[in-house]
Each structure stands twice: as structure tokens, then as C-alpha cells.
Amino acid sequence: MQTVPFLTTDRLVLRPFTDTEADLDHLVALDNDPGVMRFINGGEPAARETLRARSLPRLLHTHPCTGERGFWAAEERASGTFLGWFEFRPLTDDDATVVELGYRLNKASWGRGYATEGSRALIDKGFTDLGTERVTANTMTVNTGSRRVMEKSGLSFLRHFTGEWPDPIEGSEQGEVEYELTRAQWEQLRQR
């Protein structure tokens, strides 16, 4: 099944997820890589049925305030290889102004600039087409790779916070960080 891309960059195609077994297979491989999941759940494996019942519906959800999904499958434009996914979703279904940016890419795509390229493209689309006023992103304090992507994408450090982890993982004792980019900051960056 061919789906219409949501966004295309020089090297990436971001497309809506489908409820096909092929997309579920991609999620199973991604979420069962301990390195990919280290800062999410400590690298614990995820059962296929759990991903089908819990994760896939979240990835397929359309937000009424934008008429768009909040998660997109990321594929390499040249080869069609599945790389992972990007998140750019309103924090609430009825308000498109504040969105959360996120990404989960397979290890083979790390260090190649895909996370920054996809994030920048989503941010630009949000501010130009989707009514976004503020982009927020957070990660564990110790997740320096993800923090670098946020900074390269134009977001600035906002705050450090601690939350309740039901099952603490290594590094969670150092808390989390939140980054943000407002429309005014984005417009300034574009003028440079």
C-alpha cells in the first residue's frame, strides 16, 4: 500500500503510518533494539501485541485541530528504507499552537543528520502551515545525542525537571530537560 507523503526533504520521506503488518514489523524491530530504547524504558523489549494494541493506535491518531497525524514513519528517500519515526503533535486535540517534537530512529541512521533534518522540516511546516506557536521537546538529562538534535534544530534549553518514573532506569535520577522554540525565535533564526 502506497501512502501519500506528509513531508519530503532532501533525504527523507515522512509518511503516515498504516495499520499494516509491514509497519507493525518496523515498530517491533525499532522498539526491540535495546540501544534505541535505552532512554525510553531502559532497553526492555516490547511485545508485538502490546505495540499493536497500544503504540499503533497512538501513531494512527489524527488530531482534530490540525486534521493531521502526530507521528510519521521516516524512510530514506533514495532507498525507501524504514529509519524510524518523527513526532510533531499538538499537546491537546483541540489546540494546534503548542506541539511536541520527538523522534525515534534506528541505530543505522544515527549520526547521519536525519534526526535534525526531519525535525527542522517539521518545525518549518508547523510554523508555516499548521498554526504552531511553540514547539517543545524533552528528554532525559543524560541523553546528550537527543539534546544535540534539539539544539541543532533551533530549540533552546528551557528547564530541568524531575518526574516520577514508575520503573526508574539508569540516568533517570538526573532528571529530564525541556527545550523549546517559539514562532518569534524561529522567525529570528530564518532571518540570519
mmCIF file of C-alpha atoms in Angstrom:
data_model
loop_
_atom_site.group_PDB
_atom_site.id
_atom_site.type_symbol
_atom_site.label_atom_id
_atom_site.label_comp_id
_atom_site.label_asym_id
_atom_site.label_seq_id
_atom_site.Cartn_x
_atom_site.Cartn_y
_atom_site.Cartn_z
ATOM 1 C CA MET A 1 0.000 0.000 0.000
ATOM 2 C CA GLN A 2 1.479 3.333 -1.089
ATOM 3 C CA THR A 3 0.673 6.282 1.150
ATOM 4 C CA VAL A 4 0.960 9.944 0.244
ATOM 5 C CA PRO A 5 3.953 11.543 1.967
ATOM 6 C CA PHE A 6 3.253 14.174 4.595
ATOM 7 C CA LEU A 7 6.631 15.809 4.060
ATOM 8 C CA THR A 8 9.685 15.241 1.885
ATOM 9 C CA THR A 9 13.179 16.579 2.498
ATOM 10 C CA ASP A 10 16.411 16.133 0.567
ATOM 11 C CA ARG A 11 16.976 12.694 2.098
ATOM 12 C CA LEU A 12 13.764 11.758 3.921
ATOM 13 C CA VAL A 13 10.142 10.926 3.270
ATOM 14 C CA LEU A 14 7.799 11.296 6.232
ATOM 15 C CA ARG A 15 4.568 9.428 5.635
ATOM 16 C CA PRO A 16 1.566 8.460 7.732
ATOM 17 C CA PHE A 17 1.796 5.120 9.489
ATOM 18 C CA THR A 18 -0.562 2.400 8.304
ATOM 19 C CA ASP A 19 -2.175 -0.415 10.254
ATOM 20 C CA THR A 20 -0.406 -2.978 8.056
ATOM 21 C CA GLU A 21 1.758 -5.813 9.282
ATOM 22 C CA ALA A 22 4.707 -4.208 7.472
ATOM 23 C CA ASP A 23 4.522 -1.071 9.626
ATOM 24 C CA LEU A 24 3.991 -3.179 12.724
ATOM 25 C CA ASP A 25 7.100 -5.178 11.781
ATOM 26 C CA HIS A 26 9.051 -1.907 11.571
ATOM 27 C CA LEU A 27 7.848 -0.874 15.033
ATOM 28 C CA VAL A 28 8.669 -4.256 16.526
ATOM 29 C CA ALA A 29 12.239 -4.074 15.192
ATOM 30 C CA LEU A 30 12.682 -0.464 16.346
ATOM 31 C CA ASP A 31 11.217 -0.914 19.830
ATOM 32 C CA ASN A 32 13.087 -4.146 20.451
ATOM 33 C CA ASP A 33 16.529 -2.653 19.925
ATOM 34 C CA PRO A 34 17.979 -2.072 23.427
ATOM 35 C CA GLY A 35 20.143 0.800 22.172
ATOM 36 C CA VAL A 36 17.184 2.626 20.640
ATOM 37 C CA MET A 37 15.084 2.146 23.775
ATOM 38 C CA ARG A 38 17.818 2.876 26.352
ATOM 39 C CA PHE A 39 16.447 6.321 27.280
ATOM 40 C CA ILE A 40 12.798 5.298 26.872
ATOM 41 C CA ASN A 41 12.436 2.196 29.012
ATOM 42 C CA GLY A 42 15.976 1.100 29.801
ATOM 43 C CA GLY A 43 16.165 -1.109 26.703
ATOM 44 C CA GLU A 44 13.398 -3.529 27.653
ATOM 45 C CA PRO A 45 11.807 -5.440 24.749
ATOM 46 C CA ALA A 46 8.225 -4.730 23.655
ATOM 47 C CA ALA A 47 5.786 -7.482 22.732
ATOM 48 C CA ARG A 48 4.291 -7.340 19.248
ATOM 49 C CA GLU A 49 0.740 -7.429 20.609
ATOM 50 C CA THR A 50 1.490 -4.582 23.015
ATOM 51 C CA LEU A 51 2.749 -2.474 20.114
ATOM 52 C CA ARG A 52 -0.341 -3.401 18.067
ATOM 53 C CA ALA A 53 -2.749 -2.558 20.901
ATOM 54 C CA ARG A 54 -1.043 0.486 22.470
ATOM 55 C CA SER A 55 1.530 2.071 20.189
ATOM 56 C CA LEU A 56 -0.044 1.708 16.759
ATOM 57 C CA PRO A 57 -3.331 3.461 17.687
ATOM 58 C CA ARG A 58 -1.326 6.421 19.028
ATOM 59 C CA LEU A 59 0.687 6.566 15.797
ATOM 60 C CA LEU A 60 -2.503 6.428 13.695
ATOM 61 C CA HIS A 61 -4.384 9.125 15.631
ATOM 62 C CA THR A 62 -5.485 12.213 13.681
ATOM 63 C CA HIS A 63 -5.639 15.440 15.695
ATOM 64 C CA PRO A 64 -8.869 17.382 15.040
ATOM 65 C CA CYS A 65 -7.196 20.789 15.474
ATOM 66 C CA THR A 66 -4.823 20.188 12.550
ATOM 67 C CA GLY A 67 -6.547 17.395 10.644
ATOM 68 C CA GLU A 68 -3.157 15.684 10.625
ATOM 69 C CA ARG A 69 -1.484 12.804 12.354
ATOM 70 C CA GLY A 70 1.080 13.488 15.056
ATOM 71 C CA PHE A 71 3.536 10.722 14.134
ATOM 72 C CA TRP A 72 5.138 9.873 10.796
ATOM 73 C CA ALA A 73 7.131 6.924 9.571
ATOM 74 C CA ALA A 74 10.530 8.091 8.323
ATOM 75 C CA GLU A 75 12.007 6.488 5.249
ATOM 76 C CA GLU A 76 15.206 7.159 3.394
ATOM 77 C CA ARG A 77 14.157 8.930 0.227
ATOM 78 C CA ALA A 78 16.668 7.210 -2.079
ATOM 79 C CA SER A 79 16.056 3.625 -0.953
ATOM 80 C CA GLY A 80 12.696 3.593 0.851
ATOM 81 C CA THR A 81 14.390 2.027 3.893
ATOM 82 C CA PHE A 82 12.448 2.484 7.138
ATOM 83 C CA LEU A 83 14.521 4.616 9.543
ATOM 84 C CA GLY A 84 12.101 5.154 12.421
ATOM 85 C CA TRP A 85 9.546 7.838 13.176
ATOM 86 C CA PHE A 86 9.083 11.508 13.965
ATOM 87 C CA GLU A 87 6.569 13.077 16.301
ATOM 88 C CA PHE A 88 5.129 16.543 15.787
ATOM 89 C CA ARG A 89 1.827 16.503 17.595
ATOM 90 C CA PRO A 90 -0.365 19.001 19.400
ATOM 91 C CA LEU A 91 -0.264 18.510 23.163
ATOM 92 C CA THR A 92 -4.075 18.540 23.141
ATOM 93 C CA ASP A 93 -6.514 17.572 20.392
ATOM 94 C CA ASP A 94 -8.178 20.996 20.352
ATOM 95 C CA ASP A 95 -5.145 23.320 20.235
ATOM 96 C CA ALA A 96 -2.630 23.354 17.385
ATOM 97 C CA THR A 97 -0.497 26.123 18.868
ATOM 98 C CA VAL A 98 1.741 24.023 21.154
ATOM 99 C CA VAL A 99 3.288 20.865 19.723
ATOM 100 C CA GLU A 100 5.731 18.269 20.953
ATOM 101 C CA LEU A 101 8.677 17.296 18.776
ATOM 102 C CA GLY A 102 10.166 13.824 19.061
ATOM 103 C CA TYR A 103 12.000 11.175 17.070
ATOM 104 C CA ARG A 104 12.977 7.542 17.349
ATOM 105 C CA LEU A 105 15.385 6.321 14.710
ATOM 106 C CA ASN A 106 17.152 3.013 14.236
ATOM 107 C CA LYS A 107 20.840 2.835 15.100
ATOM 108 C CA ALA A 108 21.919 2.532 11.452
ATOM 109 C CA SER A 109 20.636 6.072 10.880
ATOM 110 C CA TRP A 110 22.300 7.667 13.922
ATOM 111 C CA GLY A 111 24.992 10.261 13.328
ATOM 112 C CA ARG A 112 23.891 10.951 9.754
ATOM 113 C CA GLY A 113 21.865 14.110 10.406
ATOM 114 C CA TYR A 114 18.480 12.519 9.724
ATOM 115 C CA ALA A 115 17.002 13.490 13.115
ATOM 116 C CA THR A 116 17.976 17.126 12.644
ATOM 117 C CA GLU A 117 16.831 17.212 9.012
ATOM 118 C CA GLY A 118 13.425 15.750 9.826
ATOM 119 C CA SER A 119 12.988 17.909 12.923
ATOM 120 C CA ARG A 120 13.806 21.132 11.084
ATOM 121 C CA ALA A 121 11.413 20.271 8.266
ATOM 122 C CA LEU A 122 8.586 19.528 10.711
ATOM 123 C CA ILE A 123 9.255 22.730 12.645
ATOM 124 C CA ASP A 124 9.156 24.776 9.426
ATOM 125 C CA LYS A 125 5.912 23.095 8.354
ATOM 126 C CA GLY A 126 4.390 23.669 11.777
ATOM 127 C CA PHE A 127 5.138 27.381 11.799
ATOM 128 C CA THR A 128 4.193 27.929 8.142
ATOM 129 C CA ASP A 129 1.201 25.601 7.642
ATOM 130 C CA LEU A 130 -0.137 24.131 10.893
ATOM 131 C CA GLY A 131 -0.685 27.114 13.206
ATOM 132 C CA THR A 132 2.149 26.241 15.561
ATOM 133 C CA GLU A 133 3.238 28.958 18.004
ATOM 134 C CA ARG A 134 5.537 26.922 20.255
ATOM 135 C CA VAL A 135 7.481 23.686 19.817
ATOM 136 C CA THR A 136 8.533 21.770 22.912
ATOM 137 C CA ALA A 137 10.717 18.697 23.307
ATOM 138 C CA ASN A 138 12.074 16.818 26.300
ATOM 139 C CA THR A 139 14.432 14.000 27.076
ATOM 140 C CA MET A 140 16.464 12.581 29.905
ATOM 141 C CA THR A 141 19.256 14.901 31.057
ATOM 142 C CA VAL A 142 21.840 12.243 30.184
ATOM 143 C CA ASN A 143 20.592 11.789 26.597
ATOM 144 C CA THR A 144 23.206 14.067 25.028
ATOM 145 C CA GLY A 145 22.552 12.832 21.478
ATOM 146 C CA SER A 146 18.906 13.849 21.566
ATOM 147 C CA ARG A 147 19.760 17.146 23.232
ATOM 148 C CA ARG A 148 22.210 17.944 20.400
ATOM 149 C CA VAL A 149 19.481 17.292 17.832
ATOM 150 C CA MET A 150 17.139 19.665 19.667
ATOM 151 C CA GLU A 151 19.798 22.380 19.704
ATOM 152 C CA LYS A 152 20.732 21.863 16.031
ATOM 153 C CA SER A 153 17.025 22.086 15.198
ATOM 154 C CA GLY A 154 16.826 25.554 16.765
ATOM 155 C CA LEU A 155 15.365 24.720 20.166
ATOM 156 C CA SER A 156 16.810 26.273 23.322
ATOM 157 C CA PHE A 157 17.115 24.846 26.808
ATOM 158 C CA LEU A 158 14.120 25.896 28.914
ATOM 159 C CA ARG A 159 14.307 23.955 32.171
ATOM 160 C CA HIS A 160 15.484 20.945 34.107
ATOM 161 C CA PHE A 161 12.830 18.927 35.953
ATOM 162 C CA THR A 162 12.348 15.661 37.739
ATOM 163 C CA GLY A 163 9.375 13.399 37.394
ATOM 164 C CA GLU A 164 8.109 10.204 38.867
ATOM 165 C CA TRP A 165 9.384 7.193 36.957
ATOM 166 C CA PRO A 166 7.239 4.111 37.632
ATOM 167 C CA ASP A 167 10.233 1.937 36.732
ATOM 168 C CA PRO A 168 13.388 4.074 37.086
ATOM 169 C CA ILE A 169 16.096 3.433 34.509
ATOM 170 C CA GLU A 170 19.788 4.263 34.559
ATOM 171 C CA GLY A 171 20.191 8.034 34.357
ATOM 172 C CA SER A 172 16.647 8.879 35.449
ATOM 173 C CA GLU A 173 17.984 10.065 38.819
ATOM 174 C CA GLN A 174 19.473 13.059 36.945
ATOM 175 C CA GLY A 175 16.029 14.139 35.758
ATOM 176 C CA GLU A 176 14.859 15.464 32.442
ATOM 177 C CA VAL A 177 15.258 18.585 30.349
ATOM 178 C CA GLU A 178 12.791 20.573 28.278
ATOM 179 C CA TYR A 179 13.688 22.587 25.201
ATOM 180 C CA GLU A 180 11.510 24.994 23.239
ATOM 181 C CA LEU A 181 11.273 27.139 20.136
ATOM 182 C CA THR A 182 8.676 29.883 19.745
ATOM 183 C CA ARG A 183 7.411 31.342 16.495
ATOM 184 C CA ALA A 184 9.266 34.620 17.222
ATOM 185 C CA GLN A 185 12.540 32.752 17.821
ATOM 186 C CA TRP A 186 12.029 30.711 14.642
ATOM 187 C CA GLU A 187 11.422 33.873 12.619
ATOM 188 C CA GLN A 188 14.655 35.364 14.001
ATOM 189 C CA LEU A 189 16.578 32.234 13.044
ATOM 190 C CA ARG A 190 15.223 32.414 9.492
ATOM 191 C CA GLN A 191 16.452 35.987 9.097
ATOM 192 C CA ARG A 192 20.062 35.038 9.828
#
